Amino acid sequence: MKTSKIIMIVAALLPLILFFLPMWTIQLSAPQYPDPLEMRIFITKIDGDLQSINLMNHYVGMKMIPETIPEFEFFPWIVGGMILLGVVIGLIGNRFLFLIWFWVSAILGCFGMYDFYKWEYDYGTSLNPKAAIKFMDEAGKLITYQPPLIGTQTILNFQATSLPAIGAYVLFLGMVLSIVAYWVGRYEAGHKFPPL
Amino acid sequence: MKKTIFSITAVAISTTMLISCGGAKKGGDSGGALSGKNAEKVYVAPGEYDEFYAFISGGFSGQLSVYGLPSGRLFKVIPVFSQDAEKAYGYNEETKPMLNTSYGFIPWDDAHHPDLSQTKGVIDGRWCFINGNNTPRIARIDLKTFETTEIIEIPNCAGNHSSSYVTDNTEYVIAGTRFSVPVPQKDMPISEYKGNFKGMLSFLKVDQETGEMDLSFQIMMPGFDYDKAHPGRGKSHGWFFFTTYNSEEAASLLEVNASQNDKDFIAAVNWKKAEEYIKEGKFKTMPAKYAHNIYDEGTQMATSTMEKDVKVLDPAECPGLVYFLPTPKSPHGCDVDPTGEYIVGSGKLSANVTAHSFTKMLDAIKNEKFSGEAYGIPIINFEDVLGGTVVQPGLGPLHTEFDNNGYGYTTFFISSEVVKWKVGTWEVVDRKPTYYSPGHLMIPGGNSQKPWGKYLLAMNKITKDRYLPTGPELCQSAQLYDITGEKMELLSDFPTIGEPHYAAGCPAELIQPNQQKIYKLEDNKHPYAAKSEKESRVERNGKDVHIYLTTIRSHFAPDNIEGVKVGDKVYFHVTNLEQDYDVPHGFAMIGANNSELLIMPGQTETLVWEPKQVGVWPFYCTDFCSALHQEMQGYIRVSPAGSSTALSWSLDGE
Ligand SMILES: [Cu+2]
């Protein structure tokens, strides 16, 4: 089998890891939480110190972190579909299809990030009007508790750190490999590697 | 950023420390530059940990206290033999059975000698055992949770003083009676004590998996007083040694009548031999009523079982089981050095410290170098067992512990000092005063095969001028010495609870990694647990009302309860739904005739309340749990007996 095909099939199979390992983590640390509270986001569930986070957050009127969300219903199918598609494309061996797989993955990834952002926005801004504690900003508006999409941000007494987890890195690696497969395919077809 | 917060906190706390230190200085400081240097040795900076845990008995408080060394900071008081309203121990329905005895519920005892479990002669940090002296009992504390998880009563005994010490692999915990009594108990003239009263030595087998104790057998000894004890170590493993006094068998004015004999005895008991005799069936089964109380972590409840009999060995009928080693004079402490060769008896009325040699003892037994017998027990010739004598090191020797460099350290009650001497040469190397009148002393691991010879803790009986006075009753004092050098150095003293008798210590790293942080809700098998707010409810069963109450920051569910009547017996079964480290909730009910509850995350505890007055009565959380702790409250409506108010409950009107 051609090297490009093998690389593409490997690239397509890598996202399988998302069924076992988290995609993203949000950590909340504060002086009284020397062991930070952690939320781990999978494509099928959220786990971590959810009860403790909910308990902290209800004072300011944040919603409970739901046990399940609609995304858990279709994310696994999308990822599964992409894996299947990638393997089929790999078997066909058409390097242009490799590129298409890359682009579809990238678009879906962006969609995923956007969905995550919207979810965070809703979680951090639509607060219970009956909340026990209401913190205002300097302009006298209710402050929001939206965690950062990526990076670290101070929210009241907490340091919220949101970072991709192993699943996301592996997913990214798969996408890079599909590009590699494309270039290797080009080479195999008689093109020279372009200068990098 | 996290680091910044930490350092800000650290600065804030250390500032507070400086201020409070400055305040304390006014009380008078005697040490000058020297004590300044020593202060550094006991200073544990904010956020840092002490190197050792010290488990110090609470004496007549009936409890066990946990201190950090070298700082001397008090971490916790573990309730063992006494009710503790702070933690509801002995007040809630779950732990009341822990204090059950053959005499009924006894909410107090006199806690004396803690000892830590060992494996191969080294402290292993699994359990702490401690004896109740007055109503003879032995308790086991689980060092995963620092909770008392078992108490077993010792029958046929009185004054459980030569207790509770463990063998090299925690095969046995022992309990020896201080007072001899008629066995079995009966109505008889006290003047007929001699020859009729008996002293019982009890051996409790420890299950290596669960730690559960079982009273395996007892040895019925002559009617002396059995004062202190120590297991053999290493080469003397398999033996147990008990000091005796009152070999005169006096029953009145013992201070004179029990001080007549020039020598009393150390009783050497071959427990391996005892096991053989038990196996051979050479025991007598005696009826005996004693309570065995076990706290089950799954159901979170204690049960008390009344046992019915005990196997008893008579040394007169069991050759080779017990020998007497003559020891001057009314010996108190009985201590075995880490190698197991020397058995040190401190004659509290003698000026000398006497050390018997285990090797010589075996040789004397083999060659029958006996000077006589007492009640069928051979007495070994004093000269043939004597290993050495520390000659006139001080007045009133009591207890000895050992370091890892071949030195013994003995407390002298009358001359108020600790004396360091060399095992084998018996020469005195150093002596340091204590303030004042020390009883026991402790070196972490100092009664095991592997002492951590860094610190020595002396426990004093008198404090007089050491602290600001606290009324006629002054606090007791422990004093910490650095023993890493040739000469001992007094580092600090700190107050203790009750009258500390003995302490056991070990490195914190043995215990800390096994600490249980919460109780998992899914493992909660308490029959009255409500594991979610959905399960909270109120049920009536005749005059008994069972309230399944849950707590979480910052409310109870339900928080409004109606339909309770005067004359009811109300059971609050409170489950703490938290699963976060260090978030207990409390529960207190106005007019309850007992205490609060203090419920750890994932635990259920039950408080009984018998409403006596009509009205609407509040309950609240007693442990400041969150920003809205003050809002954590609820009401119970109490209607007149016979009223028709329906049972109802709600949270937020729902
Ligand atoms: Cu509370």
Short mmCIF file of N, CA, C and O in Angstrom, two decimals, chain A residues 69-147:
data_model
loop_
_atom_site.label_atom_id
_atom_site.label_comp_id
_atom_site.label_asym_id
_atom_site.label_seq_id
_atom_site.Cartn_x
_atom_site.Cartn_y
_atom_site.Cartn_z
N ILE A 69 -26.24 17.09 27.26
CA ILE A 69 -26.61 18.18 26.35
C ILE A 69 -26.87 17.56 24.98
O ILE A 69 -26.40 16.46 24.69
N PRO A 70 -27.64 18.26 24.13
CA PRO A 70 -28.00 17.67 22.83
C PRO A 70 -26.76 17.27 22.02
O PRO A 70 -26.79 16.28 21.29
N GLU A 71 -25.68 18.03 22.19
CA GLU A 71 -24.47 17.73 21.42
C GLU A 71 -23.98 16.30 21.64
O GLU A 71 -23.41 15.69 20.73
N PHE A 72 -24.19 15.79 22.85
CA PHE A 72 -23.72 14.43 23.11
C PHE A 72 -24.44 13.41 22.22
O PHE A 72 -23.95 12.31 22.02
N GLU A 73 -25.63 13.82 21.72
CA GLU A 73 -26.39 12.92 20.86
C GLU A 73 -25.73 12.79 19.49
O GLU A 73 -25.64 11.70 18.95
N PHE A 74 -25.27 13.95 18.94
CA PHE A 74 -24.79 13.85 17.55
C PHE A 74 -23.28 13.97 17.37
O PHE A 74 -22.76 13.57 16.35
N PHE A 75 -22.57 14.48 18.41
CA PHE A 75 -21.11 14.55 18.26
C PHE A 75 -20.49 13.18 17.93
O PHE A 75 -19.65 13.08 17.03
N PRO A 76 -20.85 12.14 18.66
CA PRO A 76 -20.22 10.84 18.37
C PRO A 76 -20.47 10.40 16.92
O PRO A 76 -19.61 9.80 16.30
N TRP A 77 -21.69 10.73 16.41
CA TRP A 77 -21.98 10.33 15.02
C TRP A 77 -21.12 11.10 14.04
O TRP A 77 -20.62 10.55 13.06
N ILE A 78 -20.94 12.39 14.31
CA ILE A 78 -20.11 13.21 13.41
C ILE A 78 -18.68 12.70 13.41
O ILE A 78 -18.08 12.48 12.36
N VAL A 79 -18.14 12.49 14.62
CA VAL A 79 -16.76 12.03 14.71
C VAL A 79 -16.64 10.65 14.06
O VAL A 79 -15.72 10.40 13.26
N GLY A 80 -17.62 9.78 14.37
CA GLY A 80 -17.60 8.44 13.79
C GLY A 80 -17.66 8.53 12.27
O GLY A 80 -16.92 7.83 11.55
N GLY A 81 -18.53 9.43 11.78
CA GLY A 81 -18.68 9.60 10.33
C GLY A 81 -17.38 10.06 9.69
O GLY A 81 -16.97 9.57 8.63
N MET A 82 -16.71 11.00 10.36
CA MET A 82 -15.45 11.52 9.83
C MET A 82 -14.38 10.44 9.80
O MET A 82 -13.56 10.39 8.88
N ILE A 83 -14.39 9.59 10.80
CA ILE A 83 -13.42 8.50 10.84
C ILE A 83 -13.66 7.56 9.65
O ILE A 83 -12.75 7.22 8.90
N LEU A 84 -14.93 7.19 9.51
CA LEU A 84 -15.30 6.27 8.43
C LEU A 84 -14.94 6.88 7.07
O LEU A 84 -14.29 6.25 6.24
N LEU A 85 -15.33 8.16 6.91
CA LEU A 85 -15.07 8.87 5.66
C LEU A 85 -13.56 8.89 5.39
O LEU A 85 -13.12 8.59 4.27
N GLY A 86 -12.79 9.20 6.44
CA GLY A 86 -11.34 9.29 6.27
C GLY A 86 -10.73 7.96 5.87
O GLY A 86 -9.84 7.90 5.02
N VAL A 87 -11.23 6.88 6.47
CA VAL A 87 -10.69 5.55 6.14
C VAL A 87 -11.02 5.21 4.68
O VAL A 87 -10.15 4.75 3.92
N VAL A 88 -12.26 5.49 4.31
CA VAL A 88 -12.67 5.20 2.92
C VAL A 88 -11.81 6.00 1.94
O VAL A 88 -11.26 5.45 0.96
N ILE A 89 -11.65 7.29 2.26
CA ILE A 89 -10.83 8.15 1.40
C ILE A 89 -9.40 7.62 1.34
O ILE A 89 -8.78 7.58 0.29
N GLY A 90 -8.92 7.18 2.50
CA GLY A 90 -7.57 6.64 2.55
C GLY A 90 -7.45 5.43 1.65
O GLY A 90 -6.45 5.26 0.93
N LEU A 91 -8.46 4.58 1.64
CA LEU A 91 -8.42 3.37 0.82
C LEU A 91 -8.48 3.74 -0.65
O LEU A 91 -7.79 3.13 -1.49
N ILE A 92 -9.31 4.77 -0.97
CA ILE A 92 -9.39 5.21 -2.36
C ILE A 92 -8.04 5.79 -2.78
O ILE A 92 -7.54 5.52 -3.86
N GLY A 93 -7.46 6.56 -1.89
CA GLY A 93 -6.10 7.03 -2.12
C GLY A 93 -6.00 8.31 -2.93
O GLY A 93 -4.91 8.72 -3.31
N ASN A 94 -7.12 8.99 -3.21
CA ASN A 94 -7.09 10.24 -3.97
C ASN A 94 -6.67 11.38 -3.07
O ASN A 94 -7.35 11.72 -2.11
N ARG A 95 -5.51 11.98 -3.39
CA ARG A 95 -4.95 12.95 -2.46
C ARG A 95 -5.78 14.21 -2.38
O ARG A 95 -5.79 14.90 -1.37
N PHE A 96 -6.56 14.52 -3.38
CA PHE A 96 -7.43 15.70 -3.31
C PHE A 96 -8.56 15.47 -2.31
O PHE A 96 -9.00 16.37 -1.61
N LEU A 97 -8.99 14.20 -2.26
CA LEU A 97 -10.00 13.87 -1.25
C LEU A 97 -9.42 14.04 0.16
O LEU A 97 -10.12 14.42 1.10
N PHE A 98 -8.10 13.74 0.27
CA PHE A 98 -7.44 13.96 1.58
C PHE A 98 -7.62 15.41 2.00
O PHE A 98 -7.95 15.72 3.15
N LEU A 99 -7.37 16.30 1.04
CA LEU A 99 -7.49 17.74 1.34
C LEU A 99 -8.90 18.10 1.74
O LEU A 99 -9.14 18.87 2.67
N ILE A 100 -9.85 17.50 1.03
CA ILE A 100 -11.25 17.79 1.36
C ILE A 100 -11.56 17.32 2.78
O ILE A 100 -12.20 18.02 3.56
N TRP A 101 -11.02 16.15 3.12
CA TRP A 101 -11.26 15.63 4.49
C TRP A 101 -10.68 16.63 5.52
O TRP A 101 -11.31 16.93 6.53
N PHE A 102 -9.50 17.14 5.17
CA PHE A 102 -8.90 18.12 6.07
C PHE A 102 -9.81 19.33 6.25
O PHE A 102 -10.08 19.78 7.37
N TRP A 103 -10.31 19.85 5.15
CA TRP A 103 -11.12 21.05 5.23
C TRP A 103 -12.44 20.80 5.97
O TRP A 103 -12.87 21.62 6.77
N VAL A 104 -13.03 19.65 5.66
CA VAL A 104 -14.29 19.33 6.38
C VAL A 104 -14.00 19.24 7.89
O VAL A 104 -14.73 19.78 8.72
N SER A 105 -12.89 18.58 8.24
CA SER A 105 -12.52 18.46 9.67
C SER A 105 -12.33 19.84 10.28
O SER A 105 -12.79 20.12 11.39
N ALA A 106 -11.62 20.70 9.53
CA ALA A 106 -11.33 22.03 10.06
C ALA A 106 -12.62 22.80 10.27
O ALA A 106 -12.80 23.47 11.31
N ILE A 107 -13.53 22.71 9.32
CA ILE A 107 -14.79 23.46 9.45
C ILE A 107 -15.59 22.92 10.64
O ILE A 107 -16.12 23.68 11.46
N LEU A 108 -15.65 21.59 10.73
CA LEU A 108 -16.38 20.99 11.85
C LEU A 108 -15.73 21.41 13.18
O LEU A 108 -16.41 21.68 14.16
N GLY A 109 -14.38 21.45 13.19
CA GLY A 109 -13.66 21.85 14.40
C GLY A 109 -14.05 23.27 14.79
O GLY A 109 -14.32 23.56 15.97
N CYS A 110 -14.08 24.17 13.79
CA CYS A 110 -14.45 25.55 14.07
C CYS A 110 -15.89 25.60 14.58
O CYS A 110 -16.20 26.34 15.53
N PHE A 111 -16.75 24.82 13.96
CA PHE A 111 -18.13 24.78 14.43
C PHE A 111 -18.19 24.33 15.90
O PHE A 111 -18.90 24.92 16.71
N GLY A 112 -17.36 23.32 16.21
CA GLY A 112 -17.31 22.81 17.59
C GLY A 112 -16.88 23.90 18.56
O GLY A 112 -17.48 24.08 19.63
N MET A 113 -15.84 24.65 18.15
CA MET A 113 -15.35 25.72 19.02
C MET A 113 -16.43 26.78 19.22
O MET A 113 -16.62 27.32 20.31
N TYR A 114 -17.13 27.08 18.12
CA TYR A 114 -18.18 28.09 18.19
C TYR A 114 -19.30 27.62 19.15
O TYR A 114 -19.78 28.38 19.98
N ASP A 115 -19.64 26.38 19.02
CA ASP A 115 -20.68 25.80 19.88
C ASP A 115 -20.25 25.88 21.36
O ASP A 115 -21.04 26.25 22.24
N PHE A 116 -18.98 25.57 21.58
CA PHE A 116 -18.43 25.61 22.93
C PHE A 116 -18.48 27.04 23.46
O PHE A 116 -18.90 27.29 24.60
N TYR A 117 -18.12 27.99 22.59
CA TYR A 117 -18.14 29.40 23.00
C TYR A 117 -19.56 29.82 23.38
O TYR A 117 -19.79 30.46 24.40
N LYS A 118 -20.53 29.43 22.53
CA LYS A 118 -21.92 29.80 22.80
C LYS A 118 -22.40 29.21 24.13
O LYS A 118 -23.11 29.85 24.91
N TRP A 119 -21.99 27.99 24.34
CA TRP A 119 -22.37 27.29 25.57
C TRP A 119 -21.78 28.02 26.79
O TRP A 119 -22.48 28.28 27.78
N GLU A 120 -20.50 28.38 26.68
CA GLU A 120 -19.86 29.12 27.76
C GLU A 120 -20.52 30.47 27.98
O GLU A 120 -20.70 30.92 29.11
N TYR A 121 -20.88 31.11 26.85
CA TYR A 121 -21.50 32.43 26.94
C TYR A 121 -22.83 32.34 27.70
O TYR A 121 -23.09 33.08 28.64
N ASP A 122 -23.62 31.35 27.30
CA ASP A 122 -24.91 31.18 27.94
C ASP A 122 -24.74 30.85 29.43
O ASP A 122 -25.38 31.43 30.30
N TYR A 123 -23.79 29.96 29.70
CA TYR A 123 -23.52 29.52 31.06
C TYR A 123 -23.06 30.69 31.93
O TYR A 123 -23.45 30.83 33.09
N GLY A 124 -22.28 31.57 31.33
CA GLY A 124 -21.69 32.65 32.12
C GLY A 124 -22.53 33.91 32.19
O GLY A 124 -22.28 34.78 33.03
N THR A 125 -23.53 34.02 31.31
CA THR A 125 -24.26 35.29 31.28
C THR A 125 -25.74 35.18 31.62
O THR A 125 -26.32 36.14 32.11
N SER A 126 -26.37 34.05 31.32
CA SER A 126 -27.80 34.02 31.67
C SER A 126 -27.94 33.52 33.10
O SER A 126 -27.87 32.34 33.38
N LEU A 127 -28.06 34.48 33.98
CA LEU A 127 -28.04 34.19 35.41
C LEU A 127 -29.45 34.23 35.98
O LEU A 127 -30.32 34.95 35.50
N ASN A 128 -29.63 33.47 37.02
CA ASN A 128 -30.92 33.45 37.72
C ASN A 128 -31.17 34.83 38.36
O ASN A 128 -30.36 35.30 39.16
N PRO A 129 -32.26 35.48 37.98
CA PRO A 129 -32.50 36.82 38.56
C PRO A 129 -32.67 36.79 40.07
O PRO A 129 -32.52 37.82 40.73
N LYS A 130 -32.99 35.60 40.63
CA LYS A 130 -33.15 35.51 42.09
C LYS A 130 -31.84 35.14 42.80
O LYS A 130 -31.84 34.79 43.97
N ALA A 131 -30.73 35.23 42.08
CA ALA A 131 -29.45 34.78 42.66
C ALA A 131 -29.16 35.48 43.99
O ALA A 131 -29.50 36.65 44.18
N ALA A 132 -28.52 34.72 44.89
CA ALA A 132 -28.24 35.26 46.23
C ALA A 132 -27.26 36.41 46.18
O ALA A 132 -27.40 37.40 46.89
N ILE A 133 -26.25 36.28 45.34
CA ILE A 133 -25.20 37.31 45.30
C ILE A 133 -25.17 37.90 43.90
O ILE A 133 -25.13 37.18 42.91
N LYS A 134 -25.21 39.21 43.83
CA LYS A 134 -25.13 39.89 42.53
C LYS A 134 -23.92 40.81 42.55
O LYS A 134 -23.87 41.77 43.31
N PHE A 135 -22.94 40.50 41.72
CA PHE A 135 -21.75 41.36 41.62
C PHE A 135 -21.88 42.27 40.41
O PHE A 135 -22.22 41.82 39.32
N MET A 136 -21.62 43.56 40.62
CA MET A 136 -21.73 44.53 39.53
C MET A 136 -20.33 44.95 39.08
O MET A 136 -19.39 44.99 39.88
N ASP A 137 -20.22 45.34 37.83
CA ASP A 137 -18.95 45.91 37.37
C ASP A 137 -18.96 47.41 37.66
O ASP A 137 -19.90 47.94 38.25
N GLU A 138 -17.91 48.10 37.20
CA GLU A 138 -17.80 49.53 37.53
C GLU A 138 -18.93 50.34 36.93
O GLU A 138 -19.32 51.39 37.46
N ALA A 139 -19.48 49.86 35.82
CA ALA A 139 -20.57 50.58 35.18
C ALA A 139 -21.91 50.23 35.82
O ALA A 139 -22.95 50.70 35.36
N GLY A 140 -21.89 49.42 36.85
CA GLY A 140 -23.13 49.09 37.53
C GLY A 140 -23.91 47.98 36.85
O GLY A 140 -25.07 47.75 37.15
N LYS A 141 -23.23 47.30 35.93
CA LYS A 141 -23.91 46.18 35.27
C LYS A 141 -23.51 44.87 35.93
O LYS A 141 -22.39 44.72 36.45
N LEU A 142 -24.44 43.90 35.88
CA LEU A 142 -24.12 42.58 36.42
C LEU A 142 -22.89 42.01 35.70
O LEU A 142 -22.84 42.03 34.47
N ILE A 143 -21.92 41.52 36.47
CA ILE A 143 -20.77 40.96 35.78
C ILE A 143 -21.13 39.57 35.25
O ILE A 143 -22.10 38.95 35.67
N THR A 144 -20.34 39.13 34.29
CA THR A 144 -20.60 37.81 33.72
C THR A 144 -19.50 36.86 34.15
O THR A 144 -18.44 37.27 34.60
N TYR A 145 -19.81 35.60 34.00
CA TYR A 145 -18.91 34.57 34.54
C TYR A 145 -18.43 33.64 33.44
O TYR A 145 -18.09 32.49 33.69
N GLN A 146 -18.42 34.18 32.22
CA GLN A 146 -18.05 33.33 31.10
C GLN A 146 -16.58 32.93 31.18
O GLN A 146 -15.70 33.78 31.22
N PRO A 147 -16.29 31.63 31.16
CA PRO A 147 -14.89 31.21 31.18
C PRO A 147 -14.24 31.52 29.83
O PRO A 147 -14.95 31.67 28.83
#
